[in-house]
GROMACS .gro file of C-alpha atoms in nm:
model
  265
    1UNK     CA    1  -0.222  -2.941   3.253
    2UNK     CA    2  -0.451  -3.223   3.065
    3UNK     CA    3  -0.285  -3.584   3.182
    4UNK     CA    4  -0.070  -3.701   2.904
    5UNK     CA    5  -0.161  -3.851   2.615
    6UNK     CA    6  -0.142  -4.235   2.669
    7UNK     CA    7   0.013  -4.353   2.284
    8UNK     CA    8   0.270  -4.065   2.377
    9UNK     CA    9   0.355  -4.186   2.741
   10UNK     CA   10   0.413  -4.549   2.599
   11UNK     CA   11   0.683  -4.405   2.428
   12UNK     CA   12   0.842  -4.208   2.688
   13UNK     CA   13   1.070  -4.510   2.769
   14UNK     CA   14   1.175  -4.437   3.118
   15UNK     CA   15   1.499  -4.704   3.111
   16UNK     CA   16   1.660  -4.576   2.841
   17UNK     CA   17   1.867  -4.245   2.866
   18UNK     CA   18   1.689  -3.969   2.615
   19UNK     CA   19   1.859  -3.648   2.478
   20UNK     CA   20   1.626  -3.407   2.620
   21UNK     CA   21   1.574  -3.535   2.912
   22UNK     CA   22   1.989  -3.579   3.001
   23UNK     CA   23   1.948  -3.207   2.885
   24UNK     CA   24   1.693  -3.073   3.120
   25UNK     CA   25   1.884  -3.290   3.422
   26UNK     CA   26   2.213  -3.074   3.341
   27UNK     CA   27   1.955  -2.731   3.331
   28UNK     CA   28   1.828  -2.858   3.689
   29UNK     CA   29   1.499  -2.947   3.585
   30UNK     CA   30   1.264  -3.239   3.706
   31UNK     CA   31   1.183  -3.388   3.412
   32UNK     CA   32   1.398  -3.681   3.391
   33UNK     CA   33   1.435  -4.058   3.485
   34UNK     CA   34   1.666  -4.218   3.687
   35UNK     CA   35   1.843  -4.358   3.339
   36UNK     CA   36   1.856  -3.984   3.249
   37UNK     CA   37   2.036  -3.844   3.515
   38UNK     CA   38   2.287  -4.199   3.580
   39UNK     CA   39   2.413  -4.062   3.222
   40UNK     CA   40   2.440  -3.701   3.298
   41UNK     CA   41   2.630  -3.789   3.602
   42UNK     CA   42   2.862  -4.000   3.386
   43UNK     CA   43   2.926  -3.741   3.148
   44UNK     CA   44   2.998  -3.470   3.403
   45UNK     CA   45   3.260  -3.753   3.547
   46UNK     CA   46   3.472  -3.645   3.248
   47UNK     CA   47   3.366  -3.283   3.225
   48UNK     CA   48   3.221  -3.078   3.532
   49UNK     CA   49   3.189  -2.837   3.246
   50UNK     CA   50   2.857  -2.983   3.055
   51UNK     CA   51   2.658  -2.847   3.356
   52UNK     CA   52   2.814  -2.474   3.286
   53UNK     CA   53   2.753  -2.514   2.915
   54UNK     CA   54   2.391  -2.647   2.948
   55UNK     CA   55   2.329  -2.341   3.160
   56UNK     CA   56   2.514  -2.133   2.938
   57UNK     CA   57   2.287  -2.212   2.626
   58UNK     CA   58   1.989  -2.069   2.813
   59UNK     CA   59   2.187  -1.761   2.851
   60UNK     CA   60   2.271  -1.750   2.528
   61UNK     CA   61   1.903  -1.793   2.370
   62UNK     CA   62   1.781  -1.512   2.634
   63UNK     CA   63   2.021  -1.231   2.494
   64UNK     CA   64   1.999  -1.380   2.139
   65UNK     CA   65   1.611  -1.374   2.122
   66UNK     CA   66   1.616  -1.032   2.338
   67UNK     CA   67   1.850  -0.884   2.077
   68UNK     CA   68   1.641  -0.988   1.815
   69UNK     CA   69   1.299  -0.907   1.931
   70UNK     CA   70   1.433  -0.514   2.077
   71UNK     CA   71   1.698  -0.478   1.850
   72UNK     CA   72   1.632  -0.663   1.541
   73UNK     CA   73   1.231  -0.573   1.536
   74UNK     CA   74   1.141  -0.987   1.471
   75UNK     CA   75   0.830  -1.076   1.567
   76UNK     CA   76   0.820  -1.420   1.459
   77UNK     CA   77   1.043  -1.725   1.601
   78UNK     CA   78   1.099  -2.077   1.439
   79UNK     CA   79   1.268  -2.281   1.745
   80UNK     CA   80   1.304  -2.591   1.615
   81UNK     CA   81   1.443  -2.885   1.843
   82UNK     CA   82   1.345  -2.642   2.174
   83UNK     CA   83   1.372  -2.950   2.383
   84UNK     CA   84   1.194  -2.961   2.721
   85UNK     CA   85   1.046  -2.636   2.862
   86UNK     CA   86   1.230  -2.478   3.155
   87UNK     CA   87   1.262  -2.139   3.226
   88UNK     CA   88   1.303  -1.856   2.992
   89UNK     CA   89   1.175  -2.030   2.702
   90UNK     CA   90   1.166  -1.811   2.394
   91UNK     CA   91   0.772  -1.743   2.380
   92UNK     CA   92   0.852  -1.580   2.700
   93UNK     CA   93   1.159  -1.366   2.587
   94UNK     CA   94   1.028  -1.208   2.269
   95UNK     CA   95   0.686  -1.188   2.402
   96UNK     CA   96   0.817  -1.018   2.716
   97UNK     CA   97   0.990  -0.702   2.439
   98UNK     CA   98   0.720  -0.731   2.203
   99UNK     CA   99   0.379  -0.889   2.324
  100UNK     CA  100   0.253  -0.974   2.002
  101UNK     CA  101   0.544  -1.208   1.881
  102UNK     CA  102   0.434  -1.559   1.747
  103UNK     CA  103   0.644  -1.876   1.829
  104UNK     CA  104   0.656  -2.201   1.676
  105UNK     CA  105   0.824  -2.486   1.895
  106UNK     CA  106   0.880  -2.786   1.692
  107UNK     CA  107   1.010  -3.142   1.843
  108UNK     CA  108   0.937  -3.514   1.794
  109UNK     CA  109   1.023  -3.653   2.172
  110UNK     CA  110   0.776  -3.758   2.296
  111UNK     CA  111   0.826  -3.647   2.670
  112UNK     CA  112   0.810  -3.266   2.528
  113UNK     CA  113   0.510  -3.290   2.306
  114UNK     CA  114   0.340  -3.417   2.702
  115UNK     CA  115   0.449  -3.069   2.803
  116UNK     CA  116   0.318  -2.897   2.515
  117UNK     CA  117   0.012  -2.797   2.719
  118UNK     CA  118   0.192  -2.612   2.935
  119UNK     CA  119   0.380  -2.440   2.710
  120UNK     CA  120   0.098  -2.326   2.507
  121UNK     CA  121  -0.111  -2.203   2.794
  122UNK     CA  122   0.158  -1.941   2.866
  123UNK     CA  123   0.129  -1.742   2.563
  124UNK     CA  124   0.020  -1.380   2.600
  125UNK     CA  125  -0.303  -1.202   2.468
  126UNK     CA  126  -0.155  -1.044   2.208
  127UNK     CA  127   0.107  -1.313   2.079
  128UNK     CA  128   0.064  -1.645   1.956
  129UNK     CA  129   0.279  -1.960   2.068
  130UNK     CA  130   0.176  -2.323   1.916
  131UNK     CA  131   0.373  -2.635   1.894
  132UNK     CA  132   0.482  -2.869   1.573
  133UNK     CA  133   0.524  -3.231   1.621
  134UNK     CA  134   0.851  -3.328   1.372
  135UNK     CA  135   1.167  -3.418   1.341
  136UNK     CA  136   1.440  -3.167   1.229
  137UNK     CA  137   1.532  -3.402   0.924
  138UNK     CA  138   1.195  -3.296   0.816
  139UNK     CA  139   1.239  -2.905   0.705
  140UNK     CA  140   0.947  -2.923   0.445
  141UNK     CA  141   0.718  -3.056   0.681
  142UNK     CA  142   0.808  -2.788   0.988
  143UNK     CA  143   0.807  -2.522   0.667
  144UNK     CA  144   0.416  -2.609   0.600
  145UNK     CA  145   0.285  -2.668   0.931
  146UNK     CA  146   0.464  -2.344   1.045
  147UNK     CA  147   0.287  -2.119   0.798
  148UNK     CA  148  -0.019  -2.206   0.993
  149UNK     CA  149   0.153  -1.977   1.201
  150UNK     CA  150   0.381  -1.739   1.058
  151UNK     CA  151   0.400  -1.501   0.829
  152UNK     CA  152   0.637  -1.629   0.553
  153UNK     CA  153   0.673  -1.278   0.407
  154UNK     CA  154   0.803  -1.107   0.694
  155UNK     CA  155   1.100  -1.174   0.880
  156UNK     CA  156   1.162  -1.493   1.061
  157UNK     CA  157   1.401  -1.605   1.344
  158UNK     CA  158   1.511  -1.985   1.305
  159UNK     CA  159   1.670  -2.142   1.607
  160UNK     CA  160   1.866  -2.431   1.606
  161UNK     CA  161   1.963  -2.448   1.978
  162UNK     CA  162   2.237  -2.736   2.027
  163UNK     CA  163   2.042  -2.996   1.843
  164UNK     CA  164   2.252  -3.054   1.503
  165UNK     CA  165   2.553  -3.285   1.727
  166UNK     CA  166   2.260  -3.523   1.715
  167UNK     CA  167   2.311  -3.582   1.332
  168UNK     CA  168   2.638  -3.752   1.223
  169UNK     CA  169   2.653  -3.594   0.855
  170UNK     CA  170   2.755  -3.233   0.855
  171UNK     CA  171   2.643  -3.189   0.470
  172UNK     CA  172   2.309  -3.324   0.620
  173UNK     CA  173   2.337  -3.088   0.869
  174UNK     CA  174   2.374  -2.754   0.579
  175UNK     CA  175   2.114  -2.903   0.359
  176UNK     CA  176   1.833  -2.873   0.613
  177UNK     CA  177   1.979  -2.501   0.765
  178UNK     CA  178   1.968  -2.415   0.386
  179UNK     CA  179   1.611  -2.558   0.292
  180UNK     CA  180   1.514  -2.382   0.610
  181UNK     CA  181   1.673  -2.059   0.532
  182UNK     CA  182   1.606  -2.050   0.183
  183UNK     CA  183   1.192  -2.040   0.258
  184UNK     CA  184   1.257  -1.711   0.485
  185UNK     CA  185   1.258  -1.381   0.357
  186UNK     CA  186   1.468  -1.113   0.337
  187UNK     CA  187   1.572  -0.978   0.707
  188UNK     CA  188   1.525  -1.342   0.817
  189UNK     CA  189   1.799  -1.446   1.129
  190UNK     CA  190   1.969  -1.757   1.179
  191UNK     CA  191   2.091  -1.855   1.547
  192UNK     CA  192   2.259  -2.164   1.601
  193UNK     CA  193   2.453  -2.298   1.846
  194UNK     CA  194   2.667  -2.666   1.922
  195UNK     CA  195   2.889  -2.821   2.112
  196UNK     CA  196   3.251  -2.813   1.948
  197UNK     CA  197   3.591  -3.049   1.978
  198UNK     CA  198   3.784  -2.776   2.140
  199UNK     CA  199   3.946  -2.931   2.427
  200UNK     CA  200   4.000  -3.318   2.535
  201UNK     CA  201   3.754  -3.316   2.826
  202UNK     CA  202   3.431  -3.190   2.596
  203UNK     CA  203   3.579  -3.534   2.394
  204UNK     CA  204   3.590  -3.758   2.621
  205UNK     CA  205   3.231  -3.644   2.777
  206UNK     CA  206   3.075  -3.708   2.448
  207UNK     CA  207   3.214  -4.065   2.431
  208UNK     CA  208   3.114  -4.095   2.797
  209UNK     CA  209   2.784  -4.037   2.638
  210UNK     CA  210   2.724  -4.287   2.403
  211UNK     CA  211   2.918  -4.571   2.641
  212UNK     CA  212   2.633  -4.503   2.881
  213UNK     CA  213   2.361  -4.538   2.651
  214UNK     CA  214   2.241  -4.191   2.535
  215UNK     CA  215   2.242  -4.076   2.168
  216UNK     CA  216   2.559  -3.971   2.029
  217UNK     CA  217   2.679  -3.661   2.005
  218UNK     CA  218   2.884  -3.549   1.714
  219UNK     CA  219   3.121  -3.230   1.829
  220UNK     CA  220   3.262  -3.028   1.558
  221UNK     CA  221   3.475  -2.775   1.503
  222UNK     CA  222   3.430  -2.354   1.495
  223UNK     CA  223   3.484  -2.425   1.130
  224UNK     CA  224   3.246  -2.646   1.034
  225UNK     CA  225   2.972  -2.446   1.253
  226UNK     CA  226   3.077  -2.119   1.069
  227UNK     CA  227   3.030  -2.345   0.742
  228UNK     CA  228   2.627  -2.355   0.836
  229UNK     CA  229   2.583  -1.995   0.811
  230UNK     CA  230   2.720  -1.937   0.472
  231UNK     CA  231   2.536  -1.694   0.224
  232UNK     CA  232   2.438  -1.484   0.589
  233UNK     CA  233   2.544  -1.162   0.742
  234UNK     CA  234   2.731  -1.240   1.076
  235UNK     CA  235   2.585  -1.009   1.378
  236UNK     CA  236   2.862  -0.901   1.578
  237UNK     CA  237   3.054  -1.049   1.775
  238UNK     CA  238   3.012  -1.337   1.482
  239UNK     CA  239   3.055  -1.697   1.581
  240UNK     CA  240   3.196  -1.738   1.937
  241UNK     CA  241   3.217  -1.913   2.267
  242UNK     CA  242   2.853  -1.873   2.361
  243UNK     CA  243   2.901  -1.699   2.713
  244UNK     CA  244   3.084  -1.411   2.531
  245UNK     CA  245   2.832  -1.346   2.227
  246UNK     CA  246   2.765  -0.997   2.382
  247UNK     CA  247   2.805  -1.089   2.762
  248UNK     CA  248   2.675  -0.839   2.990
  249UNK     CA  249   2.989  -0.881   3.250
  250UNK     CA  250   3.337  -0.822   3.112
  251UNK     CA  251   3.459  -1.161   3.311
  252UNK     CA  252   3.269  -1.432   3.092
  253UNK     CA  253   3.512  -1.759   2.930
  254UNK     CA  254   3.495  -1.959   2.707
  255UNK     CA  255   3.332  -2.318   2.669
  256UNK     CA  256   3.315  -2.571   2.444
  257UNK     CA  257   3.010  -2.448   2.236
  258UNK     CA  258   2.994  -2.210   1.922
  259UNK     CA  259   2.718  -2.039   1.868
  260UNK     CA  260   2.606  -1.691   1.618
  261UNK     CA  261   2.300  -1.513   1.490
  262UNK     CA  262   2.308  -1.402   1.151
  263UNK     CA  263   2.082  -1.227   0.915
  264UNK     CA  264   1.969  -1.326   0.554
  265UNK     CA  265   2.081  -1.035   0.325
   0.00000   0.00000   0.00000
């Protein structure tokens, strides 16, 4: 990989604990700062469970991709917010069932657009995986630069992958699902996931969180996640503790994090 981009490592910010990079620390990753993992480990004080659930997401985006690239027939993914790469990233799910899938990552930290390279040089032959730099707040933008891209008149998968706790204001939340939604066509998928208020610990991790200096988390309930897919067509098993959206062991619990896929009628 090309060294990083010096006006992007400036803002990298080592001291100060970042979102993604708390994230990737929880995944077992190595890209993270010392600030970024004295967080995590205060957060995991109060719930042991934030490790499961970040491990659980990835779980969840494998069989949720998988069923929509072998099941569904999409070829084209919108993962917007992906965070930092790790393993099993989506280019490498869909692309693995159908070669010639084309992914667009979109994210504004700056830690993950220094890893874009990477990302980028793992596509396959066939397929086509590029990267948008923007912010999530920003669906018009993402919208045109992703048409470089994609094919706005076929079917689109649009990933929102534990990233909306980040912003405070559920109607600001629906507005950009909607604007995002509403430039898909027909046969279009939503898949969202979040953390959610469903027991005291998950509570008390989140304020954990924002006492030791990371961005605030707002956890909602099943509710107000079910509110963000309204106007779809649930898949089955509809919105649900994300280890037991169509778990492939009979034994899988529940965790504090709602996620669905859903398809635009």
């Amino acid at each position: 990989m090309a060294g990083p981009d010096p006006e992007l490592a400036a803002k990298l910010q080592p001291d100060v604990p970042h979102a993604a990079r708390i994230w990737n620390y929880w995944m077992g990753g190595k890209d993270n700062f010392q600030s970024d993992r004295a967080a995590g480990d205060a957060v995991a004080e109060v719930y042991p469970e934030i490790v499961l659930m970040a491990q659980q997401s990835r779980v969840f985006l494998v069989r949720a991709v998988h069923h929509l690239a072998a099941e569904a027939g999409i070829r084209q993914f919108l993962d917007i917010g992906t965070g930092l790469p790790t393993m099993q990233n989506t280019h490498a799910v869909a692309q693995a069932v159908a070669p010639d899938s084309r992914i667009v990552y979109v994210d504004n930290d700056p830690m993950v657009l220094v890893h874009a390279r990477a990302l980028l040089a793992s596509t396959t032959s066939e397929g086509v995986t590029t990267y948008v730099p923007a912010d999530y707040h920003d669906p018009e933008k993402i919208l045109a630069e992703a048409a470089q891209t994609l094919d706005f008149d076929q079917p689109i998968a649009v990933m929102y992958m534990g990233v909306m706790g980040y912003e405070p204001d559920l109607d600001v939340v629906r507005s950009i699902v909607e604007r995002t939604m509403d430039a898909v066509p027909s046969g279009s998928h939503l898949v969202l996931w979040d953390g959610t208020n469903t027991s005291p610990a998950v509570v008390s991790g989140a304020e954990r969180l924002a006492q030791s200096g990371g961005v605030p988390y707002i956890l909602r309930s099943p509710e107000e996640l079910e509110s963000c897919f309204d106007g779809l067509m649930m898949v089955e098993p509809g919105l649900v503790p994300i280890p037991l959206w169509r778990p492939e062991t009979p034994d899988a619990v529940g965790i504090d994090a709602y996620g669905a896929v859903a398809r635009k009628p």
